[in-house]
Amino acid sequence: MAKIELPEEVRLRAEASGEATRRWLNDLPQLVAGLEREWGIGVEPTALGGGSASYLCRAVTEMGAPAILKLTMPSEDITGEIITLERSAGRGYVRLLRHDTARGALLQERLGPALGAMGLPVDEQIQVICATLAQAWAPMPEPQGLMTGAEKAAWLAEFITRTWEVLDRPCSEAAVAQALACADSRAAAFDLETCVLVHGDAHSGNVLQAPDAPSGFKFVDPDGLCAEPACDLAIPMREWSAELLAGDALERGRARCARLAALTGVPFQAIWEWGVMERMSTGLLCTQLGYQPTGRETLAVSDAWALSR
């Protein structure tokens, strides 16, 4: 097949991720050609945007249905994604048509553009995300191989503590203390009876137009967790930092939290605590990766929110 041209972000990440991922990069044409034969699909090799750790391209199934082929780097664990997509069976999430875990390959229904690319006001995007989460959340009384909310809170606490020191403390100690207190609180509140199937990264780039869905949208690229619904609402809390910094960031953050609570019926305090954790960890990660000014802006809001203690 023709040479595959990857987005620059994907190529650079693959080249920097070790020998196994560099081999994956070199072997992509053969991998795609093999899946074409085995799955009876036709593939347009031109890569699509929308991912930093995977190759995405348009495909057509043997029945002529439009699809997307996704091939993830070997460094990525797609177990949670596959469990989530299989369990959801197209409800709130993109429909999974075929997959091969060993080769990191997923064939999915083809959806429309991402919510974040539509130029909608922030509040309209929040409404869409909440409506789509409402159709995606399903009771999850057992983890079934997914990370739990308690484990996620502990993981975030460890990442925040370690990374803050490694980066020479790029935000206030008060903000870190607040995030760690929130992690302890959500871990202590963990209860399987209140758990749902959680996406884990429900930002506007992972919400794609789907006219046949009740909200008009579906999620892609789930992490997959067994956690309380507030865990998903942490993602809108961490986004759109510039909007929060354009005024009193604490006041605006609490107003956004109240809006999310009103739209979903999820308790304010749970949303706030998950949001504090998610914003802090994301700000540190962006700083670590050199994604600026995003990292600085995200942590500036964390510092402002620490005033709520």
Short mmCIF file of C-alpha atoms in Angstrom, two decimals:
data_model
loop_
_atom_site.label_atom_id
_atom_site.label_comp_id
_atom_site.label_asym_id
_atom_site.label_seq_id
_atom_site.Cartn_x
_atom_site.Cartn_y
_atom_site.Cartn_z
CA MET A 1 0.00 0.00 0.00
CA ALA A 2 1.02 3.64 -0.31
CA LYS A 3 3.37 5.18 2.26
CA ILE A 4 1.55 6.31 5.38
CA GLU A 5 1.93 9.97 6.35
CA LEU A 6 1.35 10.45 10.06
CA PRO A 7 0.50 13.71 11.82
CA GLU A 8 3.69 15.26 13.16
CA GLU A 9 2.63 14.89 16.80
CA VAL A 10 2.07 11.15 16.37
CA ARG A 11 5.32 10.62 14.48
CA LEU A 12 7.40 12.50 17.04
CA ARG A 13 5.80 10.66 19.94
CA ALA A 14 6.39 7.29 18.25
CA GLU A 15 10.03 8.08 17.57
CA ALA A 16 10.56 9.13 21.19
CA SER A 17 8.78 6.18 22.79
CA GLY A 18 11.33 3.39 22.46
CA GLU A 19 12.37 0.68 20.06
CA ALA A 20 9.06 -1.20 20.06
CA THR A 21 7.13 1.92 19.04
CA ARG A 22 9.68 2.82 16.36
CA ARG A 23 9.23 -0.69 14.91
CA TRP A 24 5.46 -0.14 15.01
CA LEU A 25 5.97 3.06 13.04
CA ASN A 26 8.00 1.28 10.38
CA ASP A 27 5.62 -1.67 10.19
CA LEU A 28 2.39 0.36 9.89
CA PRO A 29 1.96 -0.15 6.11
CA GLN A 30 2.21 -3.94 6.49
CA LEU A 31 -0.09 -3.93 9.52
CA VAL A 32 -2.75 -1.95 7.66
CA ALA A 33 -2.47 -4.16 4.58
CA GLY A 34 -2.84 -7.29 6.71
CA LEU A 35 -5.99 -5.99 8.39
CA GLU A 36 -7.44 -5.04 5.01
CA ARG A 37 -7.12 -8.67 3.91
CA GLU A 38 -8.25 -10.29 7.16
CA TRP A 39 -11.20 -7.99 7.88
CA GLY A 40 -12.25 -7.47 4.27
CA ILE A 41 -12.04 -3.69 4.53
CA GLY A 42 -10.88 -0.95 2.22
CA VAL A 43 -8.61 1.69 3.72
CA GLU A 44 -7.76 5.27 2.77
CA PRO A 45 -4.16 5.48 4.05
CA THR A 46 -4.18 9.26 4.65
CA ALA A 47 -4.01 9.70 8.40
CA LEU A 48 -6.65 11.69 10.24
CA GLY A 49 -6.04 14.03 13.15
CA GLY A 50 -7.56 13.52 16.57
CA GLY A 51 -5.07 11.36 18.39
CA SER A 52 -1.51 11.65 19.68
CA ALA A 53 -0.79 7.97 20.31
CA SER A 54 -2.55 6.25 17.42
CA TYR A 55 -2.96 6.12 13.66
CA LEU A 56 -6.48 6.87 12.44
CA CYS A 57 -7.75 6.53 8.89
CA ARG A 58 -11.02 6.16 7.02
CA ALA A 59 -12.13 2.69 6.02
CA VAL A 60 -15.07 0.93 4.40
CA THR A 61 -16.37 -2.42 5.63
CA GLU A 62 -17.00 -5.37 3.34
CA MET A 63 -20.70 -4.38 3.43
CA GLY A 64 -19.86 -0.87 2.28
CA ALA A 65 -20.41 0.89 5.62
CA PRO A 66 -18.12 3.84 6.44
CA ALA A 67 -15.75 3.12 9.32
CA ILE A 68 -12.60 4.30 11.06
CA LEU A 69 -9.53 2.12 11.57
CA LYS A 70 -7.56 2.95 14.70
CA LEU A 71 -4.12 1.49 15.39
CA THR A 72 -2.58 2.33 18.76
CA MET A 73 1.09 2.43 19.66
CA PRO A 74 2.35 -0.65 21.54
CA SER A 75 3.08 1.56 24.56
CA GLU A 76 -0.66 2.22 24.99
CA ASP A 77 -2.93 -0.08 26.99
CA ILE A 78 -6.29 -0.31 25.20
CA THR A 79 -7.87 -2.82 27.59
CA GLY A 80 -10.11 -0.21 29.22
CA GLU A 81 -11.14 1.21 25.86
CA ILE A 82 -12.18 -2.17 24.49
CA ILE A 83 -14.06 -3.17 27.67
CA THR A 84 -15.90 0.17 27.60
CA LEU A 85 -16.85 0.01 23.92
CA GLU A 86 -17.96 -3.63 24.12
CA ARG A 87 -20.02 -3.02 27.25
CA SER A 88 -21.66 0.13 25.89
CA ALA A 89 -22.60 -1.52 22.55
CA GLY A 90 -22.94 1.87 20.87
CA ARG A 91 -24.95 3.55 23.66
CA GLY A 92 -23.25 6.89 24.23
CA TYR A 93 -20.08 5.58 22.64
CA VAL A 94 -18.85 4.89 19.13
CA ARG A 95 -19.85 1.39 18.02
CA LEU A 96 -16.96 -1.09 17.94
CA LEU A 97 -17.16 -3.29 14.83
CA ARG A 98 -14.03 -5.41 15.24
CA HIS A 99 -10.87 -5.39 17.29
CA ASP A 100 -7.55 -7.16 17.74
CA THR A 101 -6.07 -6.39 21.14
CA ALA A 102 -2.68 -7.93 20.38
CA ARG A 103 -2.18 -5.60 17.42
CA GLY A 104 -3.86 -2.59 19.06
CA ALA A 105 -6.39 -2.46 16.22
CA LEU A 106 -9.98 -1.22 16.42
CA LEU A 107 -12.50 -0.85 13.61
CA GLN A 108 -15.28 1.57 14.59
CA GLU A 109 -18.29 3.21 13.05
CA ARG A 110 -17.48 6.52 11.40
CA LEU A 111 -18.84 9.56 13.20
CA GLY A 112 -18.96 13.26 12.36
CA PRO A 113 -16.79 16.17 13.49
CA ALA A 114 -15.68 16.74 17.06
CA LEU A 115 -17.71 19.03 19.30
CA GLY A 116 -14.62 21.10 20.01
CA ALA A 117 -14.20 21.93 16.32
CA MET A 118 -17.68 23.38 15.91
CA GLY A 119 -17.02 26.81 17.40
CA LEU A 120 -19.82 26.56 19.96
CA PRO A 121 -19.81 28.65 23.16
CA VAL A 122 -18.42 26.89 26.21
CA ASP A 123 -21.81 26.54 27.91
CA GLU A 124 -23.29 24.85 24.83
CA GLN A 125 -20.36 22.42 24.75
CA ILE A 126 -20.89 21.66 28.43
CA GLN A 127 -24.57 20.96 27.78
CA VAL A 128 -23.70 18.51 24.98
CA ILE A 129 -21.08 16.74 27.09
CA CYS A 130 -23.51 16.34 30.00
CA ALA A 131 -26.31 15.08 27.74
CA THR A 132 -23.96 12.56 26.13
CA LEU A 133 -22.66 11.41 29.51
CA ALA A 134 -26.26 10.85 30.62
CA GLN A 135 -26.74 8.35 27.82
CA ALA A 136 -23.29 6.79 28.31
CA TRP A 137 -23.36 6.23 32.07
CA ALA A 138 -24.50 2.71 32.91
CA PRO A 139 -24.48 0.99 36.33
CA MET A 140 -21.15 -0.70 37.03
CA PRO A 141 -21.54 -2.74 40.21
CA GLU A 142 -18.27 -4.60 39.57
CA PRO A 143 -14.99 -3.26 38.09
CA GLN A 144 -14.84 -5.99 35.40
CA GLY A 145 -11.16 -5.32 34.75
CA LEU A 146 -11.40 -1.52 34.85
CA MET A 147 -9.60 0.86 37.21
CA THR A 148 -11.86 1.95 40.07
CA GLY A 149 -12.52 5.49 41.23
CA ALA A 150 -10.58 4.82 44.44
CA GLU A 151 -7.59 3.60 42.44
CA LYS A 152 -7.81 6.62 40.13
CA ALA A 153 -7.83 9.02 43.08
CA ALA A 154 -4.77 7.30 44.58
CA TRP A 155 -2.99 7.35 41.21
CA LEU A 156 -3.66 11.08 40.79
CA ALA A 157 -2.39 11.81 44.29
CA GLU A 158 0.85 9.95 43.65
CA PHE A 159 1.35 11.60 40.24
CA ILE A 160 0.70 15.08 41.65
CA THR A 161 3.07 14.60 44.61
CA ARG A 162 5.90 13.20 42.49
CA THR A 163 5.58 15.49 39.48
CA TRP A 164 5.26 18.70 41.51
CA GLU A 165 8.67 17.97 43.08
CA VAL A 166 10.30 16.88 39.80
CA LEU A 167 9.17 20.11 38.12
CA ASP A 168 10.55 22.23 40.99
CA ARG A 169 7.14 23.13 42.40
CA PRO A 170 5.55 25.11 39.53
CA CYS A 171 2.43 26.00 41.56
CA SER A 172 1.61 26.76 45.18
CA GLU A 173 1.91 24.28 48.01
CA ALA A 174 -1.64 25.24 49.00
CA ALA A 175 -2.95 24.09 45.61
CA VAL A 176 -1.17 20.75 45.93
CA ALA A 177 -2.47 20.27 49.47
CA GLN A 178 -5.99 20.98 48.25
CA ALA A 179 -5.67 18.41 45.45
CA LEU A 180 -4.33 15.74 47.81
CA ALA A 181 -7.12 16.40 50.31
CA CYS A 182 -9.66 16.01 47.49
CA ALA A 183 -8.03 12.72 46.46
CA ASP A 184 -8.33 11.39 50.02
CA SER A 185 -11.97 12.49 50.17
CA ARG A 186 -13.00 10.82 46.89
CA ALA A 187 -11.10 7.63 47.70
CA ALA A 188 -12.89 7.43 51.07
CA ALA A 189 -16.25 8.05 49.37
CA PHE A 190 -15.83 5.22 46.87
CA ASP A 191 -18.87 2.95 46.80
CA LEU A 192 -19.51 0.33 44.14
CA GLU A 193 -23.25 0.85 44.47
CA THR A 194 -22.92 4.36 43.05
CA CYS A 195 -20.44 3.47 40.30
CA VAL A 196 -21.11 3.81 36.58
CA LEU A 197 -19.12 3.14 33.46
CA VAL A 198 -16.96 6.26 33.26
CA HIS A 199 -15.24 7.57 30.13
CA GLY A 200 -12.34 9.15 31.99
CA ASP A 201 -11.40 11.83 29.43
CA ALA A 202 -14.70 13.36 28.31
CA HIS A 203 -13.39 16.55 26.69
CA SER A 204 -14.88 18.19 23.61
CA GLY A 205 -12.35 16.59 21.27
CA ASN A 206 -13.60 13.14 22.30
CA VAL A 207 -17.27 13.95 21.61
CA LEU A 208 -18.18 13.40 17.96
CA GLN A 209 -21.34 14.17 16.08
CA ALA A 210 -23.70 11.19 15.72
CA PRO A 211 -27.15 12.13 14.35
CA ASP A 212 -28.71 8.82 15.43
CA ALA A 213 -27.75 9.30 19.12
CA PRO A 214 -30.21 10.92 21.58
CA SER A 215 -27.85 13.83 22.27
CA GLY A 216 -26.66 13.98 18.67
CA PHE A 217 -23.16 12.97 19.79
CA LYS A 218 -21.13 9.96 20.95
CA PHE A 219 -17.85 9.53 22.80
CA VAL A 220 -14.64 8.08 21.38
CA ASP A 221 -11.32 7.11 22.99
CA PRO A 222 -12.50 6.17 26.51
CA ASP A 223 -10.03 5.31 29.25
CA GLY A 224 -12.75 3.24 30.92
CA LEU A 225 -13.23 3.31 34.69
CA CYS A 226 -15.62 2.00 37.32
CA ALA A 227 -16.27 5.17 39.29
CA GLU A 228 -18.84 7.70 40.47
CA PRO A 229 -20.27 10.01 37.76
CA ALA A 230 -18.46 13.03 39.19
CA CYS A 231 -15.20 11.53 37.95
CA ASP A 232 -16.30 12.27 34.36
CA LEU A 233 -17.43 15.80 35.21
CA ALA A 234 -13.88 16.60 36.34
CA ILE A 235 -12.92 16.95 32.68
CA PRO A 236 -15.16 19.95 31.89
CA MET A 237 -13.88 21.42 35.17
CA ARG A 238 -10.27 21.26 33.96
CA GLU A 239 -10.94 22.68 30.48
CA TRP A 240 -11.27 26.27 29.14
CA SER A 241 -8.81 27.86 31.57
CA ALA A 242 -8.74 31.18 29.71
CA GLU A 243 -12.45 31.64 30.31
CA LEU A 244 -11.94 31.16 34.05
CA LEU A 245 -8.91 33.45 34.19
CA ALA A 246 -10.81 36.23 32.42
CA GLY A 247 -12.49 37.02 35.75
CA ASP A 248 -12.43 35.72 39.32
CA ALA A 249 -11.22 32.17 38.58
CA LEU A 250 -12.52 30.79 41.87
CA GLU A 251 -15.95 32.33 41.48
CA ARG A 252 -16.17 31.25 37.84
CA GLY A 253 -14.94 27.74 38.66
CA ARG A 254 -17.59 27.28 41.33
CA ALA A 255 -20.24 28.62 38.95
CA ARG A 256 -19.18 26.06 36.35
CA CYS A 257 -19.31 23.32 38.97
CA ALA A 258 -22.83 24.41 39.95
CA ARG A 259 -23.85 24.35 36.28
CA LEU A 260 -22.57 20.79 35.88
CA ALA A 261 -24.40 19.72 39.04
CA ALA A 262 -27.64 21.29 37.80
CA LEU A 263 -27.38 19.62 34.39
CA THR A 264 -26.62 16.14 35.75
CA GLY A 265 -27.97 15.91 39.29
CA VAL A 266 -24.48 14.92 40.52
CA PRO A 267 -23.49 16.46 43.89
CA PHE A 268 -21.54 19.73 43.69
CA GLN A 269 -18.86 18.70 46.20
CA ALA A 270 -17.98 15.47 44.39
CA ILE A 271 -17.64 17.34 41.08
CA TRP A 272 -15.53 20.03 42.71
CA GLU A 273 -13.14 17.57 44.34
CA TRP A 274 -12.60 15.54 41.18
CA GLY A 275 -12.19 18.78 39.23
CA VAL A 276 -9.49 20.05 41.59
CA MET A 277 -7.54 16.81 41.21
CA GLU A 278 -7.93 16.58 37.45
CA ARG A 279 -6.95 20.21 36.86
CA MET A 280 -3.84 19.93 39.02
CA SER A 281 -2.64 16.68 37.40
CA THR A 282 -3.32 18.00 33.90
CA GLY A 283 -1.49 21.26 34.57
CA LEU A 284 1.54 19.37 35.83
CA LEU A 285 1.47 16.96 32.88
CA CYS A 286 1.24 19.79 30.34
CA THR A 287 4.15 21.53 32.08
CA GLN A 288 6.17 18.32 32.02
CA LEU A 289 5.54 17.88 28.30
CA GLY A 290 6.24 21.52 27.48
CA TYR A 291 2.67 22.30 26.42
CA GLN A 292 2.62 26.02 27.14
CA PRO A 293 0.85 28.29 27.86
CA THR A 294 -1.69 25.53 28.63
CA GLY A 295 0.27 24.24 31.59
CA ARG A 296 0.75 27.66 33.17
CA GLU A 297 -2.88 28.65 32.68
CA THR A 298 -4.18 25.37 34.09
CA LEU A 299 -2.01 25.68 37.20
CA ALA A 300 -2.89 29.38 37.60
CA VAL A 301 -6.51 28.32 38.03
CA SER A 302 -5.42 25.64 40.53
CA ASP A 303 -3.70 28.33 42.58
CA ALA A 304 -6.83 30.50 42.50
CA TRP A 305 -9.04 27.58 43.50
CA ALA A 306 -6.83 26.89 46.54
CA LEU A 307 -8.41 29.99 48.07
CA SER A 308 -11.56 27.92 48.61
CA ARG A 309 -9.95 25.91 51.40
#
